[in-house]
Amino acid sequence: MSDKTSLTGRTVIITGGARGLGAEAARLAVAGGGNVVITDILDEDGVATAAALGDRARFLHHDVTSEEDWERVARFTLAEFGRIDGLVNNAGVSTGQPLETESVEHFRKVIDINLTAVFIGMKTVIPVMKENGGGSIVNISSAAGLMGLAMTSSYGASKWGVRGLTKIGAVELGTAKVRVNSVHPGMTYTPMTAAVGIAQGDGNYPNTPMGRVGEAPEIAEAVVFLLSEAASYITGAELAVDGGWTTGPTVKYVMGQ
């Protein structure tokens, strides 16, 4: 019996893949038999990550807001591996400030990186995937794209936009056998969140029913699942990988009270 989670013979582009969630998704994709093109603006980390993954991984510097860079990434991927079967739109910036004090310039910058770049990436790979007979696009949104969170005006708006764009893509591309899904991580331990004080371990994040933050490999497993044929009848879905955070307020009950 074939393993439907295998990515053997498939090629995936992963943006923001130099470290954190993107690097974990790349590692799992290669472990599952796939070829991976990692893109990022963090060149040193990206080169090291690709080198550690071996002959089926490549790194390319990539400004995700640039149409020309996206076209270069597509050409490079086709030249190296001959096909594009998957795209993980993972690159993005996390930011938080009150709506009334956020500048228009900063809001536009976040939207450009977190949402417009996803649109350009999808637009770039869709024709190639159609020619291949199908493919899978996984857009990384956020728990902030499933609920209203204070201090996330630009970030939250961009992630709600990614959620909506995903559904539009799924509707338009279903008969072309191009699946489009979004993954919505909750608070997750990565180099970026560690820098602002997020810690690993049980009890360190009581906002979630599970009482802890997620780990990058836990999110990456969901991403690689959606890339694979194990998810062949899943499109337009929004997969929350958040320890139950978006299910509602966490309330602890004690028996007898």
Coordinates of N, CA and C in Angstrom, one line a residue:
M1 N 0.8 -1.2 0.0 CA 0.0 0.0 0.0 C 0.9 1.3 0.0
S2 N 0.6 2.2 -0.9 CA 1.4 3.4 -0.9 C 1.1 4.3 0.2
D3 N 2.1 5.1 0.6 CA 1.9 6.1 1.7 C 1.5 7.4 1.1
K4 N 0.2 7.8 1.4 CA -0.3 9.0 0.8 C 0.3 10.2 1.4
T5 N 1.0 10.1 2.5 CA 1.7 11.3 3.1 C 3.0 11.5 2.4
S6 N 3.5 10.6 1.6 CA 4.8 10.8 0.9 C 4.7 12.0 -0.1
L7 N 5.9 12.7 -0.2 CA 6.0 13.7 -1.1 C 7.1 13.3 -2.2
T8 N 7.3 12.1 -2.3 CA 8.3 11.6 -3.3 C 8.0 12.1 -4.7
G9 N 9.0 12.7 -5.4 CA 8.8 13.1 -6.7 C 8.1 14.5 -6.8
R10 N 7.8 15.1 -5.7 CA 7.2 16.4 -5.7 C 8.1 17.5 -5.3
T11 N 7.8 18.7 -5.8 CA 8.7 19.9 -5.5 C 7.9 21.0 -4.8
V12 N 8.4 21.5 -3.7 CA 7.6 22.5 -2.9 C 8.5 23.7 -2.8
I13 N 7.9 24.9 -2.9 CA 8.5 26.2 -2.6 C 8.0 26.6 -1.2
I14 N 8.9 26.9 -0.3 CA 8.5 27.4 1.0 C 9.1 28.7 1.3
T15 N 8.3 29.8 1.4 CA 8.8 31.1 1.6 C 9.1 31.3 3.1
G16 N 10.0 32.1 3.5 CA 10.3 32.3 4.9 C 10.8 31.0 5.5
G17 N 11.6 30.3 4.7 CA 12.0 28.9 5.1 C 13.4 28.8 5.7
A18 N 14.0 30.0 6.0 CA 15.3 29.9 6.6 C 15.4 29.4 8.0
R19 N 14.3 29.6 8.8 CA 14.3 29.2 10.2 C 12.9 29.1 10.6
G20 N 12.7 28.6 11.9 CA 11.4 28.6 12.4 C 10.5 27.6 11.7
L21 N 9.2 27.9 11.6 CA 8.2 27.1 11.0 C 8.6 26.7 9.6
G22 N 9.0 27.6 8.8 CA 9.4 27.3 7.4 C 10.5 26.3 7.3
A23 N 11.5 26.4 8.1 CA 12.6 25.5 8.1 C 12.1 24.1 8.5
E24 N 11.2 24.0 9.5 CA 10.7 22.7 10.0 C 9.8 22.1 8.9
A25 N 9.0 22.9 8.2 CA 8.2 22.4 7.0 C 9.1 21.8 5.9
A26 N 10.2 22.5 5.7 CA 11.2 22.1 4.7 C 11.8 20.8 5.1
R27 N 12.2 20.7 6.3 CA 12.8 19.4 6.8 C 11.9 18.2 6.7
L28 N 10.6 18.4 7.1 CA 9.6 17.3 7.0 C 9.3 17.0 5.5
A29 N 9.3 18.0 4.6 CA 9.0 17.7 3.2 C 10.2 16.9 2.6
V30 N 11.4 17.2 2.9 CA 12.5 16.5 2.4 C 12.5 15.1 3.0
A31 N 12.2 15.0 4.3 CA 12.2 13.7 5.0 C 11.1 12.8 4.3
G32 N 10.0 13.5 3.8 CA 9.0 12.7 3.1 C 9.2 12.4 1.7
G33 N 10.4 12.7 1.2 CA 10.8 12.4 -0.1 C 10.7 13.5 -1.1
G34 N 10.3 14.7 -0.7 CA 10.2 15.8 -1.6 C 11.4 16.6 -1.9
N35 N 11.3 17.4 -2.9 CA 12.4 18.4 -3.2 C 11.8 19.8 -2.7
V36 N 12.7 20.6 -2.2 CA 12.3 21.8 -1.6 C 13.2 23.0 -2.0
V37 N 12.5 24.1 -2.4 CA 13.2 25.4 -2.6 C 12.8 26.3 -1.5
I38 N 13.8 26.6 -0.7 CA 13.6 27.5 0.5 C 13.9 28.9 0.0
T39 N 13.0 29.9 0.3 CA 13.3 31.3 0.0 C 13.1 32.1 1.2
D40 N 13.9 33.2 1.3 CA 13.9 34.0 2.5 C 14.8 35.2 2.1
I41 N 14.8 36.2 3.0 CA 15.7 37.3 2.9 C 16.9 37.1 3.9
L42 N 16.8 36.1 4.8 CA 17.9 35.7 5.7 C 18.8 34.8 5.0
D43 N 19.7 35.3 4.3 CA 20.6 34.5 3.4 C 21.5 33.5 4.2
E44 N 22.1 33.9 5.2 CA 23.0 33.1 6.0 C 22.3 31.9 6.6
D45 N 21.1 32.1 7.2 CA 20.3 31.1 7.8 C 19.8 30.2 6.7
G46 N 19.3 30.8 5.6 CA 18.7 30.0 4.5 C 19.7 29.0 3.8
V47 N 20.9 29.5 3.6 CA 22.0 28.7 3.0 C 22.3 27.5 4.0
A48 N 22.4 27.8 5.3 CA 22.7 26.8 6.2 C 21.6 25.7 6.3
T49 N 20.3 26.2 6.3 CA 19.2 25.3 6.4 C 19.2 24.3 5.2
A50 N 19.3 24.9 4.0 CA 19.3 24.1 2.7 C 20.5 23.1 2.7
A51 N 21.7 23.5 3.2 CA 22.8 22.6 3.2 C 22.6 21.5 4.2
A52 N 22.0 21.8 5.3 CA 21.7 20.7 6.3 C 20.7 19.7 5.7
L53 N 19.8 20.1 4.8 CA 18.8 19.2 4.3 C 19.3 18.3 3.1
G54 N 20.4 18.7 2.5 CA 21.0 17.8 1.5 C 20.7 18.2 0.1
D55 N 20.9 17.2 -0.8 CA 20.8 17.4 -2.3 C 19.4 17.8 -2.8
R56 N 18.4 17.5 -2.0 CA 17.0 17.8 -2.5 C 16.5 19.1 -2.0
A57 N 17.4 20.0 -1.5 CA 17.0 21.3 -1.0 C 17.9 22.4 -1.6
R58 N 17.3 23.5 -1.9 CA 18.0 24.7 -2.5 C 17.5 25.9 -1.7
F59 N 18.4 26.9 -1.7 CA 18.0 28.2 -1.1 C 18.1 29.3 -2.2
L60 N 17.2 30.3 -2.1 CA 17.2 31.4 -3.0 C 16.8 32.6 -2.2
H61 N 17.5 33.7 -2.4 CA 17.1 35.0 -1.8 C 15.8 35.5 -2.5
H62 N 14.9 36.0 -1.7 CA 13.6 36.2 -2.3 C 12.9 37.4 -1.5
D63 N 12.5 38.4 -2.2 CA 11.7 39.5 -1.6 C 10.2 39.1 -2.1
V64 N 9.4 38.7 -1.2 CA 8.1 38.1 -1.5 C 7.1 39.2 -2.0
T65 N 7.5 40.5 -1.9 CA 6.6 41.5 -2.3 C 6.9 41.9 -3.8
S66 N 7.9 41.2 -4.4 CA 8.3 41.6 -5.7 C 7.8 40.6 -6.8
E67 N 7.1 41.0 -7.8 CA 6.6 40.1 -8.8 C 7.8 39.5 -9.6
E68 N 8.9 40.3 -9.8 CA 10.0 39.9 -10.5 C 10.8 38.8 -9.7
D69 N 10.8 38.9 -8.4 CA 11.5 37.9 -7.6 C 10.7 36.6 -7.6
W70 N 9.4 36.7 -7.6 CA 8.5 35.5 -7.7 C 8.7 34.8 -9.0
E71 N 8.8 35.5 -10.1 CA 9.1 34.9 -11.4 C 10.4 34.2 -11.4
R72 N 11.4 34.9 -10.8 CA 12.8 34.3 -10.7 C 12.7 33.0 -9.9
V73 N 12.0 33.0 -8.8 CA 11.9 31.8 -8.0 C 11.3 30.6 -8.8
A74 N 10.2 30.9 -9.5 CA 9.5 29.9 -10.3 C 10.5 29.3 -11.4
R75 N 11.2 30.2 -12.1 CA 12.1 29.8 -13.1 C 13.2 28.9 -12.5
F76 N 13.8 29.4 -11.4 CA 14.8 28.6 -10.7 C 14.3 27.2 -10.3
T77 N 13.1 27.2 -9.7 CA 12.6 25.9 -9.3 C 12.4 24.9 -10.4
L78 N 11.9 25.4 -11.5 CA 11.7 24.6 -12.7 C 13.0 24.1 -13.3
A79 N 14.0 25.0 -13.3 CA 15.3 24.6 -13.8 C 16.0 23.6 -12.9
E80 N 15.8 23.7 -11.6 CA 16.5 22.7 -10.7 C 15.7 21.4 -10.6
F81 N 14.4 21.4 -10.6 CA 13.6 20.2 -10.3 C 12.6 19.9 -11.3
G82 N 12.3 20.8 -12.3 CA 11.4 20.4 -13.4 C 10.0 20.6 -13.2
R83 N 9.5 20.9 -11.9 CA 8.1 21.0 -11.7 C 7.9 21.8 -10.4
I84 N 6.6 22.3 -10.2 CA 6.2 22.9 -8.9 C 4.9 22.3 -8.5
D85 N 4.9 21.5 -7.4 CA 3.7 20.8 -7.0 C 3.1 21.4 -5.7
G86 N 3.9 22.2 -5.0 CA 3.4 22.7 -3.8 C 4.0 24.1 -3.5
L87 N 3.2 24.9 -2.8 CA 3.7 26.2 -2.4 C 3.2 26.4 -0.9
V88 N 4.2 26.8 -0.1 CA 3.8 27.2 1.3 C 4.1 28.7 1.4
N89 N 3.1 29.5 1.5 CA 3.3 30.9 1.7 C 3.4 31.2 3.2
N90 N 4.6 31.1 3.7 CA 4.9 31.2 5.1 C 5.6 32.5 5.5
A91 N 6.2 33.2 4.6 CA 6.9 34.4 4.9 C 6.0 35.5 5.4
G92 N 6.4 36.2 6.4 CA 5.5 37.3 7.0 C 6.2 38.0 8.1
V93 N 5.6 39.0 8.6 CA 6.0 39.8 9.7 C 5.0 39.8 10.8
S94 N 5.4 39.8 12.1 CA 4.5 39.8 13.2 C 4.6 41.2 13.9
T95 N 3.5 41.8 14.1 CA 3.6 43.2 14.7 C 2.4 43.5 15.6
G96 N 2.5 44.3 16.5 CA 1.4 44.6 17.4 C 1.4 46.1 17.9
Q97 N 0.4 46.8 17.7 CA 0.3 48.1 18.3 C -1.2 48.6 18.2
P98 N -1.6 49.5 19.0 CA -3.0 49.9 18.9 C -3.4 50.5 17.5
L99 N -4.6 50.2 17.1 CA -5.1 50.7 15.8 C -4.9 52.2 15.7
E100 N -5.3 52.9 16.7 CA -5.3 54.4 16.6 C -3.9 55.0 16.5
T101 N -2.9 54.3 16.9 CA -1.6 54.8 16.8 C -0.7 54.2 15.7
E102 N -1.2 53.2 15.0 CA -0.5 52.6 13.9 C -0.5 53.6 12.7
S103 N 0.7 53.8 12.1 CA 0.7 54.7 10.9 C 0.2 54.0 9.7
V104 N -0.3 54.8 8.8 CA -0.8 54.2 7.5 C 0.4 53.6 6.7
E105 N 1.5 54.1 6.8 CA 2.7 53.6 6.1 C 3.0 52.2 6.6
H106 N 3.0 52.0 8.0 CA 3.3 50.7 8.6 C 2.2 49.7 8.2
F107 N 0.9 50.1 8.3 CA -0.2 49.2 7.9 C 0.0 48.7 6.5
R108 N 0.3 49.6 5.6 CA 0.4 49.2 4.2 C 1.6 48.3 4.0
K109 N 2.7 48.5 4.7 CA 3.9 47.6 4.6 C 3.5 46.2 5.1
V110 N 2.8 46.1 6.2 CA 2.4 44.8 6.7 C 1.5 44.0 5.7
I111 N 0.5 44.8 5.2 CA -0.4 44.2 4.2 C 0.4 43.7 3.0
D112 N 1.3 44.5 2.6 CA 2.1 44.1 1.4 C 2.9 42.8 1.6
I113 N 3.5 42.7 2.8 CA 4.3 41.5 3.1 C 3.5 40.3 3.4
N114 N 2.4 40.5 4.2 CA 1.7 39.3 4.7 C 0.5 38.9 3.8
L115 N 0.0 39.8 2.9 CA -1.1 39.4 2.1 C -0.9 39.6 0.6
T116 N -0.4 40.7 0.2 CA -0.2 40.9 -1.2 C 0.8 39.9 -1.7
A117 N 1.9 39.6 -1.0 CA 2.9 38.6 -1.4 C 2.3 37.3 -1.5
V118 N 1.3 36.9 -0.7 CA 0.6 35.6 -0.9 C -0.2 35.6 -2.2
F119 N -0.8 36.7 -2.5 CA -1.5 36.8 -3.8 C -0.5 36.6 -5.0
I120 N 0.6 37.3 -4.9 CA 1.6 37.2 -6.0 C 2.1 35.8 -6.1
G121 N 2.4 35.2 -5.0 CA 2.9 33.8 -5.0 C 1.9 32.8 -5.7
M122 N 0.6 32.9 -5.2 CA -0.4 32.1 -5.8 C -0.5 32.3 -7.3
K123 N -0.6 33.6 -7.7 CA -0.7 33.9 -9.1 C 0.4 33.4 -10.0
T124 N 1.6 33.3 -9.4 CA 2.8 32.9 -10.1 C 2.8 31.4 -10.3
V125 N 2.4 30.6 -9.3 CA 2.5 29.1 -9.4 C 1.3 28.5 -10.0
I126 N 0.1 29.1 -10.0 CA -1.1 28.5 -10.5 C -1.0 28.0 -11.9
P127 N -0.5 28.8 -12.9 CA -0.4 28.2 -14.2 C 0.5 27.0 -14.3
V128 N 1.6 27.0 -13.6 CA 2.5 25.8 -13.6 C 1.8 24.6 -13.0
M129 N 1.1 24.8 -11.9 CA 0.4 23.6 -11.3 C -0.7 23.1 -12.2
K130 N -1.4 24.0 -12.9 CA -2.4 23.6 -13.8 C -1.8 22.7 -14.9
E131 N -0.7 23.1 -15.4 CA 0.0 22.4 -16.5 C 0.5 21.0 -16.0
N132 N 0.8 21.0 -14.7 CA 1.2 19.7 -14.1 C 0.1 18.8 -13.8
G133 N -1.2 19.3 -13.9 CA -2.3 18.5 -13.5 C -2.8 18.6 -12.1
G134 N -2.3 19.6 -11.4 CA -2.7 19.9 -10.0 C -1.6 20.3 -9.1
G135 N -2.0 20.5 -7.9 CA -1.0 20.9 -6.9 C -1.6 21.3 -5.6
S136 N -0.8 21.8 -4.6 CA -1.4 22.2 -3.3 C -0.7 23.4 -2.8
I137 N -1.5 24.4 -2.5 CA -1.0 25.7 -1.9 C -1.5 25.7 -0.5
V138 N -0.5 26.0 0.4 CA -0.8 26.1 1.9 C -0.4 27.5 2.3
N139 N -1.4 28.3 2.7 CA -1.1 29.7 3.1 C -1.1 29.7 4.6
I140 N -0.1 30.3 5.2 CA 0.0 30.4 6.6 C -0.7 31.7 7.1
S141 N -1.8 31.5 7.7 CA -2.5 32.6 8.3 C -2.1 32.7 9.8
S142 N -3.1 32.7 10.7 CA -2.8 32.9 12.1 C -4.1 32.7 12.9
A143 N -4.0 32.4 14.2 CA -5.2 32.5 15.0 C -5.8 33.9 15.0
A144 N -4.9 34.9 14.7 CA -5.4 36.2 14.5 C -6.2 36.4 13.2
G145 N -6.3 35.4 12.4 CA -7.1 35.4 11.2 C -8.4 34.7 11.5
L146 N -8.7 34.2 12.7 CA -9.9 33.5 13.0 C -10.7 34.3 14.1
M147 N -10.1 35.2 14.8 CA -10.8 36.0 15.8 C -10.2 37.4 15.9
G148 N -10.9 38.3 16.6 CA -10.4 39.6 16.8 C -9.4 39.7 17.9
L149 N -8.2 40.1 17.7 CA -7.2 40.2 18.8 C -6.8 41.7 18.9
A150 N -6.8 42.2 20.1 CA -6.3 43.6 20.3 C -4.9 43.7 19.8
M151 N -4.5 44.9 19.4 CA -3.1 45.2 19.1 C -2.6 44.5 17.8
T152 N -3.5 44.1 17.0 CA -3.1 43.4 15.7 C -3.8 44.0 14.5
S153 N -3.9 45.3 14.5 CA -4.7 45.9 13.4 C -4.2 45.5 12.0
S154 N -2.9 45.8 11.7 CA -2.3 45.4 10.4 C -2.1 43.9 10.3
Y155 N -1.5 43.3 11.3 CA -1.3 41.9 11.3 C -2.6 41.1 11.2
G156 N -3.5 41.4 12.0 CA -4.8 40.7 12.0 C -5.5 40.9 10.7
A157 N -5.6 42.1 10.2 CA -6.2 42.3 8.9 C -5.6 41.5 7.8
S158 N -4.3 41.5 7.8 CA -3.6 40.7 6.7 C -3.9 39.2 6.8
K159 N -4.0 38.7 8.1 CA -4.2 37.3 8.2 C -5.6 36.9 7.9
W160 N -6.6 37.8 8.2 CA -8.0 37.6 7.8 C -8.0 37.6 6.3
G161 N -7.2 38.5 5.7 CA -7.2 38.5 4.2 C -6.6 37.3 3.6
V162 N -5.6 36.7 4.2 CA -5.0 35.4 3.7 C -6.1 34.3 3.8
R163 N -6.9 34.3 4.9 CA -7.9 33.3 5.0 C -9.0 33.5 3.9
G164 N -9.4 34.7 3.6 CA -10.3 34.9 2.5 C -9.8 34.6 1.1
L165 N -8.5 35.0 0.9 CA -7.9 34.7 -0.4 C -7.8 33.2 -0.6
T166 N -7.5 32.5 0.4 CA -7.4 31.0 0.4 C -8.8 30.4 -0.1
K167 N -9.8 30.9 0.4 CA -11.2 30.3 0.1 C -11.5 30.7 -1.4
I168 N -11.2 31.9 -1.8 CA -11.4 32.2 -3.2 C -10.6 31.4 -4.1
G169 N -9.4 31.1 -3.8 CA -8.5 30.3 -4.6 C -9.1 28.8 -4.7
A170 N -9.5 28.3 -3.6 CA -10.1 27.0 -3.5 C -11.3 26.8 -4.4
V171 N -12.2 27.9 -4.4 CA -13.4 27.8 -5.2 C -13.0 27.9 -6.7
E172 N -12.1 28.8 -7.1 CA -11.7 28.9 -8.5 C -10.9 27.8 -9.0
L173 N -10.1 27.1 -8.2 CA -9.2 26.1 -8.7 C -9.5 24.7 -8.5
G174 N -10.7 24.4 -7.9 CA -11.0 23.1 -7.5 C -11.0 22.1 -8.7
T175 N -11.6 22.5 -9.8 CA -11.7 21.6 -10.9 C -10.4 21.4 -11.6
A176 N -9.4 22.3 -11.4 CA -8.1 22.2 -11.9 C -7.2 21.3 -11.0
K177 N -7.8 20.8 -10.0 CA -7.1 19.9 -9.0 C -5.9 20.6 -8.3
V178 N -6.1 21.9 -8.1 CA -5.2 22.7 -7.3 C -5.9 23.0 -6.0
R179 N -5.4 22.4 -4.9 CA -6.1 22.6 -3.6 C -5.4 23.8 -2.9
V180 N -6.2 24.6 -2.2 CA -5.8 25.8 -1.5 C -6.3 25.7 -0.1
N181 N -5.5 25.7 0.9 CA -5.9 25.6 2.3 C -5.1 26.6 3.2
S182 N -5.6 27.0 4.3 CA -4.9 27.9 5.2 C -4.7 27.2 6.5
V183 N -3.5 27.4 7.1 CA -3.2 26.9 8.5 C -3.1 28.1 9.4
H184 N -3.7 28.0 10.6 CA -3.8 29.1 11.5 C -3.1 28.7 12.8
P185 N -1.8 29.0 12.9 CA -1.1 28.7 14.2 C -1.5 29.6 15.3
G186 N -1.5 29.1 16.5 CA -1.6 29.9 17.7 C -0.3 30.4 18.0
M187 N -0.1 30.9 19.3 CA 1.2 31.3 19.7 C 2.2 30.1 19.6
T188 N 3.3 30.2 18.9 CA 4.2 29.1 18.7 C 5.6 29.6 19.0
Y189 N 6.4 28.7 19.6 CA 7.8 29.0 20.0 C 8.6 28.9 18.7
T190 N 9.2 30.0 18.3 CA 10.2 30.1 17.2 C 11.2 31.1 17.6
P191 N 12.3 31.2 16.8 CA 13.3 32.3 17.2 C 12.7 33.6 17.2
M192 N 11.7 33.9 16.4 CA 11.0 35.2 16.4 C 10.3 35.5 17.7
T193 N 9.5 34.5 18.2 CA 8.7 34.7 19.4 C 9.5 34.6 20.6
A194 N 10.6 33.8 20.6 CA 11.5 33.7 21.7 C 12.1 35.0 22.1
A195 N 12.3 35.8 21.0 CA 13.0 37.1 21.2 C 12.1 38.1 22.0
V196 N 10.7 37.8 22.0 CA 9.8 38.7 22.8 C 9.3 38.0 24.1
G197 N 10.0 37.0 24.5 CA 9.8 36.4 25.8 C 8.9 35.1 25.8
I198 N 8.5 34.6 24.7 CA 7.7 33.4 24.7 C 8.5 32.2 25.1
A199 N 8.1 31.4 26.1 CA 8.8 30.3 26.6 C 8.2 29.0 26.3
Q200 N 8.9 27.9 26.2 CA 8.4 26.6 26.0 C 8.0 25.9 27.3
G201 N 7.2 24.9 27.2 CA 6.9 24.1 28.4 C 5.4 24.3 28.9
D202 N 4.9 23.2 29.6 CA 3.6 23.2 30.1 C 3.4 24.4 31.1
G203 N 2.3 25.0 31.1 CA 1.9 26.1 32.0 C 2.5 27.4 31.6
N204 N 3.2 27.5 30.5 CA 3.8 28.8 30.1 C 2.9 29.7 29.3
Y205 N 1.7 29.1 28.9 CA 0.8 29.9 28.1 C -0.7 29.6 28.5
P206 N -1.1 30.0 29.6 CA -2.5 29.6 30.1 C -3.6 30.1 29.3
N207 N -3.4 30.9 28.3 CA -4.5 31.4 27.4 C -5.1 30.3 26.6
T208 N -4.4 29.2 26.4 CA -4.9 28.1 25.6 C -5.4 26.9 26.5
P209 N -6.4 26.2 26.1 CA -6.8 25.0 26.9 C -5.7 24.0 27.2
M210 N -4.7 23.9 26.3 CA -3.6 23.0 26.5 C -2.5 23.6 27.4
G211 N -2.6 24.9 27.7 CA -1.7 25.5 28.7 C -0.3 25.8 28.2
R212 N -0.1 25.7 27.0 CA 1.3 25.9 26.5 C 1.3 26.4 25.1
V213 N 2.4 27.0 24.6 CA 2.5 27.4 23.2 C 2.8 26.2 22.3
G214 N 2.6 26.3 21.1 CA 3.0 25.3 20.1 C 4.4 25.2 19.8
E215 N 4.8 24.1 19.2 CA 6.2 24.0 18.7 C 6.2 24.0 17.2
A216 N 7.2 24.5 16.6 CA 7.2 24.6 15.1 C 7.0 23.3 14.4
P217 N 7.6 22.2 14.9 CA 7.3 20.9 14.2 C 5.8 20.5 14.2
E218 N 5.1 20.9 15.3 CA 3.7 20.6 15.3 C 2.9 21.3 14.2
I219 N 3.3 22.5 14.0 CA 2.6 23.3 12.9 C 3.0 22.7 11.5
A220 N 4.3 22.4 11.4 CA 4.9 21.9 10.2 C 4.2 20.6 9.7
E221 N 3.9 19.7 10.7 CA 3.3 18.5 10.4 C 1.9 18.7 9.7
A222 N 1.2 19.7 10.1 CA -0.1 20.0 9.5 C 0.1 20.5 8.1
V223 N 1.1 21.3 7.9 CA 1.4 21.9 6.6 C 1.8 20.8 5.6
V224 N 2.6 19.9 6.0 CA 3.1 18.8 5.1 C 1.9 17.9 4.8
F225 N 1.0 17.6 5.8 CA -0.2 16.8 5.6 C -1.0 17.4 4.4
L226 N -1.2 18.8 4.5 CA -2.0 19.4 3.5 C -1.4 19.4 2.1
L227 N 0.0 19.3 2.1 CA 0.7 19.2 0.8 C 0.5 17.9 0.2
S228 N 0.2 16.9 1.0 CA 0.3 15.5 0.5 C -1.1 15.0 0.0
E229 N -1.1 13.8 -0.6 CA -2.3 13.2 -1.2 C -3.2 12.7 0.0
A230 N -2.7 12.7 1.2 CA -3.5 12.3 2.3 C -4.6 13.3 2.5
A231 N -4.4 14.5 2.0 CA -5.4 15.6 2.1 C -6.1 15.8 0.7
S232 N -6.2 14.8 -0.1 CA -6.7 15.0 -1.5 C -8.1 15.5 -1.6
Y233 N -8.9 15.4 -0.6 CA -10.3 15.9 -0.7 C -10.5 17.1 0.2
I234 N -9.4 17.8 0.6 CA -9.4 19.0 1.5 C -9.0 20.2 0.7
T235 N -9.9 21.1 0.5 CA -9.6 22.4 -0.1 C -10.5 23.5 0.5
G236 N -10.0 24.7 0.6 CA -10.7 25.8 1.2 C -10.9 25.7 2.7
A237 N -10.1 24.7 3.3 CA -10.2 24.5 4.8 C -9.3 25.5 5.5
E238 N -9.7 25.8 6.7 CA -8.9 26.6 7.6 C -8.6 25.7 8.9
L239 N -7.3 25.3 8.9 CA -6.9 24.4 10.0 C -6.2 25.1 11.1
A240 N -6.9 25.2 12.2 CA -6.4 25.8 13.4 C -5.4 24.9 14.2
V241 N -4.2 25.2 14.3 CA -3.2 24.4 15.1 C -2.8 25.3 16.2
D242 N -3.6 25.4 17.2 CA -3.5 26.5 18.2 C -3.7 26.0 19.7
G243 N -3.7 24.7 19.9 CA -3.9 24.3 21.3 C -5.3 24.6 21.8
G244 N -6.2 24.9 20.9 CA -7.6 25.2 21.3 C -7.9 26.6 21.6
W245 N -6.9 27.5 21.3 CA -7.0 28.9 21.6 C -8.2 29.6 21.0
T246 N -8.5 29.3 19.8 CA -9.6 30.0 19.1 C -11.0 29.3 19.3
T247 N -11.0 28.3 20.2 CA -12.3 27.7 20.5 C -13.1 28.6 21.5
G248 N -12.4 29.6 22.2 CA -13.1 30.5 23.1 C -12.3 30.7 24.3
P249 N -12.8 31.5 25.3 CA -12.1 31.8 26.5 C -11.8 30.5 27.3
T250 N -10.6 30.5 27.9 CA -10.2 29.3 28.7 C -10.7 29.5 30.1
V251 N -11.6 28.6 30.6 CA -12.1 28.7 31.9 C -11.9 27.4 32.6
K252 N -11.3 27.4 33.8 CA -11.0 26.2 34.6 C -12.1 26.0 35.6
Y253 N -12.7 24.8 35.5 CA -13.7 24.4 36.5 C -13.1 23.4 37.5
V254 N -13.6 23.5 38.7 CA -13.2 22.6 39.8 C -14.4 21.8 40.2
M255 N -14.3 20.4 40.2 CA -15.4 19.6 40.6 C -16.0 20.0 42.0
G256 N -17.3 20.1 42.1 CA -18.0 20.4 43.3 C -18.1 21.9 43.6
Q257 N -17.6 22.7 42.7 CA -17.8 24.2 42.9 C -18.7 24.8 41.8

